[in-house]
mmCIF file of N, CA and C in Angstrom:
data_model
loop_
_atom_site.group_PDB
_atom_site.id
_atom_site.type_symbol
_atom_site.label_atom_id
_atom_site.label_comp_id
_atom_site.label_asym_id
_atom_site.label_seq_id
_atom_site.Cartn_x
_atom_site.Cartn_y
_atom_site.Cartn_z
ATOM 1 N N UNK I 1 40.862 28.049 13.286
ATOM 2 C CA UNK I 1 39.994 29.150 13.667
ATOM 3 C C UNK I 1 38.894 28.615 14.584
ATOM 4 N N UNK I 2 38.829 28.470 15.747
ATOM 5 C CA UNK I 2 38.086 28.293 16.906
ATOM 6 C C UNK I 2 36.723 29.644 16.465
ATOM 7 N N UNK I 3 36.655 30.236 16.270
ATOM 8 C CA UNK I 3 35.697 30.883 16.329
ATOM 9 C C UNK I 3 34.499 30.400 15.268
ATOM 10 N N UNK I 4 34.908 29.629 14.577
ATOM 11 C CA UNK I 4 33.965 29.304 13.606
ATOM 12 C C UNK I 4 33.200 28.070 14.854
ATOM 13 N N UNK I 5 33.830 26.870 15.053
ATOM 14 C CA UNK I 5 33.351 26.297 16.612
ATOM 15 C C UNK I 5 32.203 27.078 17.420
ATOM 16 N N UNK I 6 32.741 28.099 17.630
ATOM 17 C CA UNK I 6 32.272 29.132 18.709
ATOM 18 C C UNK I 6 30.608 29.437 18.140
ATOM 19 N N UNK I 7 30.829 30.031 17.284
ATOM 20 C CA UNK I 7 29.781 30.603 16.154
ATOM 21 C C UNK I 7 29.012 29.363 16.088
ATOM 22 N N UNK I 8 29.368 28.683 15.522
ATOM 23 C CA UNK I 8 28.311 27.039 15.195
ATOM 24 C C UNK I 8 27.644 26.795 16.852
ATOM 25 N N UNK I 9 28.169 26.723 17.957
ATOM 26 C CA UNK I 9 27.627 26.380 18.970
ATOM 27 C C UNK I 9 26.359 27.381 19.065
ATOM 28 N N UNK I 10 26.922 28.759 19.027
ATOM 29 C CA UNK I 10 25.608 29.682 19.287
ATOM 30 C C UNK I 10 25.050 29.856 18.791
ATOM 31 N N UNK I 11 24.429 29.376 17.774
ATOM 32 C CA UNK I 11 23.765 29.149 16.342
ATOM 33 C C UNK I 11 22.843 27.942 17.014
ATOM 34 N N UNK I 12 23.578 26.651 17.563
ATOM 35 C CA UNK I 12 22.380 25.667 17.210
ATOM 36 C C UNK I 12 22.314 26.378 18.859
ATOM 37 N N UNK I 13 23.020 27.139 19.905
ATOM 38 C CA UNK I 13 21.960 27.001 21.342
ATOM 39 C C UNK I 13 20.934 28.265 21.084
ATOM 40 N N UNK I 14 21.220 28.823 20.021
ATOM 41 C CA UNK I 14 19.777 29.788 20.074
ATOM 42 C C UNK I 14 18.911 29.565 18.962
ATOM 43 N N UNK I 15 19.179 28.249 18.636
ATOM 44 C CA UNK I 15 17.821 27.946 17.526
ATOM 45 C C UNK I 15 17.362 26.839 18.560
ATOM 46 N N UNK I 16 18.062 26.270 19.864
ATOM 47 C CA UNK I 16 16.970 25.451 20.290
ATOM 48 C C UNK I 16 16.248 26.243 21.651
ATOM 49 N N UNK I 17 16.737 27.000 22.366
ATOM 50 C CA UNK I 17 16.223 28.369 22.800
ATOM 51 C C UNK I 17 14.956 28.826 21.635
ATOM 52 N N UNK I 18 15.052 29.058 20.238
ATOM 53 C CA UNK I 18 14.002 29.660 20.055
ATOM 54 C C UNK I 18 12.507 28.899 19.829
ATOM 55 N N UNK I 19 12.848 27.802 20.228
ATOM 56 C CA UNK I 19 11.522 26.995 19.915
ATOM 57 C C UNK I 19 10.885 27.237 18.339
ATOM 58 N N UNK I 20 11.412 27.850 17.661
ATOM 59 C CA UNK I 20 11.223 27.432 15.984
ATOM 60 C C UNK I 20 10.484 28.718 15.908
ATOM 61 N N UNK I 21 10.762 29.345 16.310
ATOM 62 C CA UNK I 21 10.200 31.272 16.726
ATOM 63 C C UNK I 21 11.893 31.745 15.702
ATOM 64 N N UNK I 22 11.133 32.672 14.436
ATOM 65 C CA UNK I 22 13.124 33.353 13.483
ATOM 66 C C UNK I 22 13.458 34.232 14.933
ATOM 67 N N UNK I 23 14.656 34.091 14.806
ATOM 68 C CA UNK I 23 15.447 35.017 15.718
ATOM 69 C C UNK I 23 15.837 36.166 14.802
ATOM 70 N N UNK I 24 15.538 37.255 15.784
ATOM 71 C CA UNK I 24 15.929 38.631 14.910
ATOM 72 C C UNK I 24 17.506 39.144 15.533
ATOM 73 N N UNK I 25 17.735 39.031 16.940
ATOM 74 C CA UNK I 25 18.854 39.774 17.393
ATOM 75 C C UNK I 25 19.572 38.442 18.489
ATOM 76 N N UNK I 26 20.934 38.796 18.539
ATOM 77 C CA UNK I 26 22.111 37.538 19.314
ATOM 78 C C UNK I 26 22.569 38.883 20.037
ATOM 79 N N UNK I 27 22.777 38.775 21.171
ATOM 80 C CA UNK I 27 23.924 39.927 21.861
ATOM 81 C C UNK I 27 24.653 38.958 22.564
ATOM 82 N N UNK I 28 26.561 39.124 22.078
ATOM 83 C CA UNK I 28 27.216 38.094 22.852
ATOM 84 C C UNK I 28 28.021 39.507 23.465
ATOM 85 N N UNK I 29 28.669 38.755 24.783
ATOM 86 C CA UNK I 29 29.678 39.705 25.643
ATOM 87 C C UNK I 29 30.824 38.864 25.497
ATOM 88 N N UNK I 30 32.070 39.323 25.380
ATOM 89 C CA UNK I 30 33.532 39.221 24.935
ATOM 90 C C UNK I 30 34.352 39.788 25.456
ATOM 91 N N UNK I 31 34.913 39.488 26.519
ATOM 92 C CA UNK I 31 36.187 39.948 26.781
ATOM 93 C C UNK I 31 37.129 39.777 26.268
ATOM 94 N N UNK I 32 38.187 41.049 26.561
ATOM 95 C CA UNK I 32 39.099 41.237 25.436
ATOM 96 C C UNK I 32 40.381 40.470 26.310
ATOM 97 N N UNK I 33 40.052 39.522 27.411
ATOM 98 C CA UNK I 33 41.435 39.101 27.232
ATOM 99 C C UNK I 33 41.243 37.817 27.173
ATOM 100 N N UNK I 34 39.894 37.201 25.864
ATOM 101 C CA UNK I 34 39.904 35.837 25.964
ATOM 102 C C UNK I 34 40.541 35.654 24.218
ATOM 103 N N UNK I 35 41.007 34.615 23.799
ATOM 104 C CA UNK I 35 41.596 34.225 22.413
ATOM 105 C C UNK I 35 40.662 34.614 21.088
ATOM 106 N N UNK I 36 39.020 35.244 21.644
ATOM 107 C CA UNK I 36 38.172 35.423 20.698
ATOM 108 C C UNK I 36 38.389 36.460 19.941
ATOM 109 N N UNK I 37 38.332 36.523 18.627
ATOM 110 C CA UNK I 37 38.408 37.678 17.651
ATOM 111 C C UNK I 37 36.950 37.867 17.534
ATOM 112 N N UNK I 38 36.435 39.195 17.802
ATOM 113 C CA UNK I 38 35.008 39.848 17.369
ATOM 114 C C UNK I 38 34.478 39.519 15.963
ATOM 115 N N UNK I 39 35.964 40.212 15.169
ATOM 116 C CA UNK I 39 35.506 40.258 13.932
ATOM 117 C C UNK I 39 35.342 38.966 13.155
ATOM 118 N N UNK I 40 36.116 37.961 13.518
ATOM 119 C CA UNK I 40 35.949 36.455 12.917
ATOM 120 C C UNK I 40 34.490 35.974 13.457
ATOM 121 N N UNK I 41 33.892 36.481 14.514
ATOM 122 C CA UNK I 41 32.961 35.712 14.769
ATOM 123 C C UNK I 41 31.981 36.706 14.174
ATOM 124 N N UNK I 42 31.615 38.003 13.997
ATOM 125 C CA UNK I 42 31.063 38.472 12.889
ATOM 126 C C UNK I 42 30.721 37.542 11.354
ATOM 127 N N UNK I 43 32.352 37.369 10.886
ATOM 128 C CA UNK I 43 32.474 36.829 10.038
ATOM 129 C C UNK I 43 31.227 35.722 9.894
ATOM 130 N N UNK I 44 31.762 34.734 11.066
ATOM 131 C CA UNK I 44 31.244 33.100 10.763
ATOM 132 C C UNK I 44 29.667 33.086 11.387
ATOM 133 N N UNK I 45 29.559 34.404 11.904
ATOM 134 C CA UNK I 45 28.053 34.586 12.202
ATOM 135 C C UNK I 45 27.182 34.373 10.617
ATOM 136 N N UNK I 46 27.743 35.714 9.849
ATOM 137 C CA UNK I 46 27.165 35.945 8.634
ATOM 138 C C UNK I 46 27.309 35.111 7.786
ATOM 139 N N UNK I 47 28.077 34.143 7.622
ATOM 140 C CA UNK I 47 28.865 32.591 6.806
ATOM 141 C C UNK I 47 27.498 31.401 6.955
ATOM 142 N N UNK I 48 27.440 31.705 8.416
ATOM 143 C CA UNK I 48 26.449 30.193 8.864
ATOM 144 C C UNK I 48 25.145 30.533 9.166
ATOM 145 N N UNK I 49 24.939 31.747 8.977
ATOM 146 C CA UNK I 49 23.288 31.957 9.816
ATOM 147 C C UNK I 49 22.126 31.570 8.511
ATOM 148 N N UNK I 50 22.452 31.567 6.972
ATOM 149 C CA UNK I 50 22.008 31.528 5.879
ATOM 150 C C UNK I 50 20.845 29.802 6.212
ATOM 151 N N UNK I 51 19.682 30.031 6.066
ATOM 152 C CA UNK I 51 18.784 28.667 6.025
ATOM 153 C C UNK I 51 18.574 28.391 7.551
ATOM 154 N N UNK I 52 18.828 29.119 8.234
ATOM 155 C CA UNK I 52 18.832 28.770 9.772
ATOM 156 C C UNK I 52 17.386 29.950 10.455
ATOM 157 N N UNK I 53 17.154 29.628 11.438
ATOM 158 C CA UNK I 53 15.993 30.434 12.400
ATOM 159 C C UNK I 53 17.304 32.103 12.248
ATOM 160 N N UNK I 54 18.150 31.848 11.828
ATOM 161 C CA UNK I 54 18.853 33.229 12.653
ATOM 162 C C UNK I 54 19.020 34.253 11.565
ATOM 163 N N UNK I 55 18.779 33.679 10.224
ATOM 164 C CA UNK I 55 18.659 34.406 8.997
ATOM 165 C C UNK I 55 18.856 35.543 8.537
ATOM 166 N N UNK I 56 17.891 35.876 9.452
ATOM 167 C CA UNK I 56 17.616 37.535 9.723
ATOM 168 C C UNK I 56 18.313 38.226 10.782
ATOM 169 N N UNK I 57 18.778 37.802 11.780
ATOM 170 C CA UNK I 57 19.028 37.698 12.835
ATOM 171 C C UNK I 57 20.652 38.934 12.999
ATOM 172 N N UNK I 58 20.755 40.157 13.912
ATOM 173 C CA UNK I 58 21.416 40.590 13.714
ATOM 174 C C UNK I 58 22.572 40.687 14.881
ATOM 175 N N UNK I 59 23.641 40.608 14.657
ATOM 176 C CA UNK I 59 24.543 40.381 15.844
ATOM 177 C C UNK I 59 24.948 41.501 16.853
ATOM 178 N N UNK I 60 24.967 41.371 17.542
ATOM 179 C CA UNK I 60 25.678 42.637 18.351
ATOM 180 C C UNK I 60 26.625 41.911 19.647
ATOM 181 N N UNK I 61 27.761 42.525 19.651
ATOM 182 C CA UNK I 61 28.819 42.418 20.549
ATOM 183 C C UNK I 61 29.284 43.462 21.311
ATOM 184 N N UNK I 62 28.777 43.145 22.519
ATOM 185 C CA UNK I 62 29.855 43.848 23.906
ATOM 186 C C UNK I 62 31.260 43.394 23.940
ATOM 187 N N UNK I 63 32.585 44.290 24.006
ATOM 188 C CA UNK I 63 33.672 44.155 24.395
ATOM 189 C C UNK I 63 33.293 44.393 26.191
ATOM 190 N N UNK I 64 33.975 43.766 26.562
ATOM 191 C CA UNK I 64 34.073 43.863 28.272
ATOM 192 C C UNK I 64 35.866 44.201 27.972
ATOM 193 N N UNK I 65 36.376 45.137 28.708
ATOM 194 C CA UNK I 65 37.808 45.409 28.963
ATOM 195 C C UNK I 65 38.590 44.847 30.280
ATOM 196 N N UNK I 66 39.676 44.189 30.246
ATOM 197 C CA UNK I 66 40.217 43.457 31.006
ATOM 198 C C UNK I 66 40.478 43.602 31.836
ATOM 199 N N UNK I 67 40.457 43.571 33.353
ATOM 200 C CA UNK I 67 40.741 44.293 34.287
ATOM 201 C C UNK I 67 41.302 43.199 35.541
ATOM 202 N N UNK I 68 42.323 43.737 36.793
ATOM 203 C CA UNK I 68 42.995 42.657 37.157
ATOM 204 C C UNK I 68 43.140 43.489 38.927
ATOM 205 N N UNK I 69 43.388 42.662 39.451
ATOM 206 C CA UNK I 69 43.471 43.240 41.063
ATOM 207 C C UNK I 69 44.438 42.711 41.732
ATOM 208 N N UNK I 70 45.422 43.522 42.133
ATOM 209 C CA UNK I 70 46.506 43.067 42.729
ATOM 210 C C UNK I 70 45.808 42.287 44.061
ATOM 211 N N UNK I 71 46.667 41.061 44.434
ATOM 212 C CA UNK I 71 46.512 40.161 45.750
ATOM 213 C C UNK I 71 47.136 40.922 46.724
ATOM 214 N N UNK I 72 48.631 41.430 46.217
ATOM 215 C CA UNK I 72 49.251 42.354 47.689
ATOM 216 C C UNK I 72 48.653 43.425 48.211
ATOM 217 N N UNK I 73 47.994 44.227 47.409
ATOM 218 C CA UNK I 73 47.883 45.535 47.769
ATOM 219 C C UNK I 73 46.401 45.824 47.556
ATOM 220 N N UNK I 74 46.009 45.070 46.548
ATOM 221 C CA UNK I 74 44.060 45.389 46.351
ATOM 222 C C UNK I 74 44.026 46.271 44.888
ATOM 223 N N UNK I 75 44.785 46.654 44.764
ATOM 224 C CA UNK I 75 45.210 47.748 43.435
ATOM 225 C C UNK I 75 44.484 47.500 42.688
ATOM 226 N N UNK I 76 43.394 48.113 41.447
ATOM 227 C CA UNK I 76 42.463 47.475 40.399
ATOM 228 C C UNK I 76 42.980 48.058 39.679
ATOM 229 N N UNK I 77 43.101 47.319 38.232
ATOM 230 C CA UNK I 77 44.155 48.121 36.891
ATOM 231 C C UNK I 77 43.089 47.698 35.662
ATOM 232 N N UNK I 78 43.624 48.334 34.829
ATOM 233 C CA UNK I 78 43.473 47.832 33.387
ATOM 234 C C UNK I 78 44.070 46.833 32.980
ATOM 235 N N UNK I 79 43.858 45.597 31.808
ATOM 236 C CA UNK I 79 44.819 44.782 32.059
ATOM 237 C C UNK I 79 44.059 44.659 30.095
ATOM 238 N N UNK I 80 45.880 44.355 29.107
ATOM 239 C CA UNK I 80 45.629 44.087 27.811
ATOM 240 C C UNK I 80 45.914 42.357 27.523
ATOM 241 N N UNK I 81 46.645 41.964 28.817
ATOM 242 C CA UNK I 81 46.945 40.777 28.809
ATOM 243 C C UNK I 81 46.130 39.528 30.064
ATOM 244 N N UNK I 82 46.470 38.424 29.946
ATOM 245 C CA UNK I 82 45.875 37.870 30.719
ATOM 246 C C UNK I 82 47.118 37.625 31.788
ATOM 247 N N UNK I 83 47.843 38.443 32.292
ATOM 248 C CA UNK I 83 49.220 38.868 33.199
ATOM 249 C C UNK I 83 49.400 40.067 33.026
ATOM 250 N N UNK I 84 49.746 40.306 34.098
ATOM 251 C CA UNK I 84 50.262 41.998 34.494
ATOM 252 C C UNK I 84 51.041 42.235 35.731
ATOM 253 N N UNK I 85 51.729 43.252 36.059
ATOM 254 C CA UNK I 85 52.686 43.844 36.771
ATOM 255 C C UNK I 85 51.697 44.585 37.424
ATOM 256 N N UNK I 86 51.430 45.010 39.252
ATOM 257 C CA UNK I 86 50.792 45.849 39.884
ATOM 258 C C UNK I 86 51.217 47.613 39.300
ATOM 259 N N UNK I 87 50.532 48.226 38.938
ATOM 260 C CA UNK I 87 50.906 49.681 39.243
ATOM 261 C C UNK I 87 51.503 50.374 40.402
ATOM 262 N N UNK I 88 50.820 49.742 41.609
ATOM 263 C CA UNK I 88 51.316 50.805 42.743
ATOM 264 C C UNK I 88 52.097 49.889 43.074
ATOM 265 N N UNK I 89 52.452 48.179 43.619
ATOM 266 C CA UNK I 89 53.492 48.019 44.129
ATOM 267 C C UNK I 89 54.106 46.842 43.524
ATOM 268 N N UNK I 90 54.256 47.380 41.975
ATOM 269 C CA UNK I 90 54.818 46.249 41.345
ATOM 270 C C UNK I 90 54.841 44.683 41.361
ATOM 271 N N UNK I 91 53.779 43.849 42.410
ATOM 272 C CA UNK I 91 53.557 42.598 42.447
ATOM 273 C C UNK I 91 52.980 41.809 40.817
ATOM 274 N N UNK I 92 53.659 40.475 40.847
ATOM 275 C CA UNK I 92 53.066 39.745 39.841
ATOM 276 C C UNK I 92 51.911 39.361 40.315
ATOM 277 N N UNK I 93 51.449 39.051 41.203
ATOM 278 C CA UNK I 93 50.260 38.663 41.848
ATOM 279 C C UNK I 93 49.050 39.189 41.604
ATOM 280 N N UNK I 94 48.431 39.102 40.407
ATOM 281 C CA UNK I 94 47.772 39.920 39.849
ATOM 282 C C UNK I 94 46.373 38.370 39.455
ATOM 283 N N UNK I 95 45.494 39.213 40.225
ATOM 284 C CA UNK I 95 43.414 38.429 39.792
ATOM 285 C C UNK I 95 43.021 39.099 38.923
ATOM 286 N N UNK I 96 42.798 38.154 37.665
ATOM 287 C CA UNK I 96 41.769 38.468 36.704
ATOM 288 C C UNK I 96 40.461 38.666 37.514
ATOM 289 N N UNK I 97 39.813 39.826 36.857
ATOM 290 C CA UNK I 97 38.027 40.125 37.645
ATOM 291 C C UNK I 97 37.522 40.477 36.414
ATOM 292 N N UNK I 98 38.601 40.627 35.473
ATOM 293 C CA UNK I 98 37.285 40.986 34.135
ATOM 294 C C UNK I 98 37.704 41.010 32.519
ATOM 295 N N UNK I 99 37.025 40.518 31.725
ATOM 296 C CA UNK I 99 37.838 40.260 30.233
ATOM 297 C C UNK I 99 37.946 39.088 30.240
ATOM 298 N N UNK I 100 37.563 37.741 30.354
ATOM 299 C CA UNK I 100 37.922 36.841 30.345
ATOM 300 C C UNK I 100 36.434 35.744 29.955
ATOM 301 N N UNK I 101 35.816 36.734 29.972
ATOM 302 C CA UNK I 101 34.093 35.707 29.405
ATOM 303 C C UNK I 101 33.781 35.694 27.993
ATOM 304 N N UNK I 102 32.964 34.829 27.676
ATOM 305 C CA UNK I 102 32.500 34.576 26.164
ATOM 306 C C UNK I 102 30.897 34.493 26.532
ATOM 307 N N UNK I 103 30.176 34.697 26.526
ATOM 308 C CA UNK I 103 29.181 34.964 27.280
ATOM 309 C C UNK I 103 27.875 35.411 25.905
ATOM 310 N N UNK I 104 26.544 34.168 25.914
ATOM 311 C CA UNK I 104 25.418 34.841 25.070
ATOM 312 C C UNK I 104 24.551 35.192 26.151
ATOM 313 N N UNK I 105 24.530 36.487 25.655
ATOM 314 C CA UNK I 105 24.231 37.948 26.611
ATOM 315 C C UNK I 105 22.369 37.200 26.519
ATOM 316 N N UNK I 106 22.077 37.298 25.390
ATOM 317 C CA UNK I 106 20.381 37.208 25.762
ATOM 318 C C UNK I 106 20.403 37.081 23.835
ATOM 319 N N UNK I 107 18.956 36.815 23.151
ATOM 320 C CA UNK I 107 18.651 36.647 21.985
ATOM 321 C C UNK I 107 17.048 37.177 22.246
ATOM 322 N N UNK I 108 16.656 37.404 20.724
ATOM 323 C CA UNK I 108 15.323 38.130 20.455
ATOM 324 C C UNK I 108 14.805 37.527 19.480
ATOM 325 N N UNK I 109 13.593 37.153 19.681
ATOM 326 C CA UNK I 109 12.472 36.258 18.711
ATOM 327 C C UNK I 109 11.852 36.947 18.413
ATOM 328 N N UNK I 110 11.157 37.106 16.589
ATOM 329 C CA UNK I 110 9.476 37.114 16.073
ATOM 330 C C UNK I 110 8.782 36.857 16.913
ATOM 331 N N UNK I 111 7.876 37.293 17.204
ATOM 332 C CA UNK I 111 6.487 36.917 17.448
ATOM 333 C C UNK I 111 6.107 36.127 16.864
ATOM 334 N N UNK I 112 5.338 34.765 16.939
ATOM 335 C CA UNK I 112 4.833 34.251 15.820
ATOM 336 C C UNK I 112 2.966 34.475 15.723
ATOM 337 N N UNK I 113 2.561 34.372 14.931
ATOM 338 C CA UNK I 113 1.256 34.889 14.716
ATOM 339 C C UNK I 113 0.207 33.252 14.609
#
């Protein structure tokens, strides 16, 4: 399970981002045509955040949807895979442009007093 990996990384880069300030909110972006499961990293969010700056800290996830552009023709599609067939002129020749990031969107600190 790579996502537990995943989770542990963004854990210690936004406790050293927070300068020792609790983090209240994580927003990660996820495309859906990378190997990441949302819900596992939910999971290993809530598993590992216990004794950490992130404690409190509540997750939120953007899905980004996959999207692909034919080379022959320019065609922009939907895409569930990281490969696809053109719609209008059937080329394999198909550019990923979207779904494919793992991305920490931004994080939110306490104030400290």
């Amino acid at each position: 399970m790579h996502e537990l990996s995943l989770t542990q990384a963004i854990i210690e880069t936004v406790t050293e981002a927070a300068h020792g300030a609790p983090v209240q909110r994580v927003v990660l972006e996820i495309g859906e045509l990378t190997a990441v499961m949302p819900d596992s990293i939910r999971f290993c969010f809530e598993a590992c955040k216990p004794g950490t700056l992130l404690a409190e800290a509540t997750l939120y996830i953007l899905t980004v949807p996959g999207r692909g552009r034919c080379r022959n023709c320019g065609y922009e599609m939907a895409l569930d895979m990281p490969y696809g067939v053109c719609d209008r002129c059937d080329s394999l020749a198909i550019d990923i442009i979207a779904g494919q990031d793992f991305i920490l969107k931004s994080m939110e600190t306490a104030l400290c007093a």
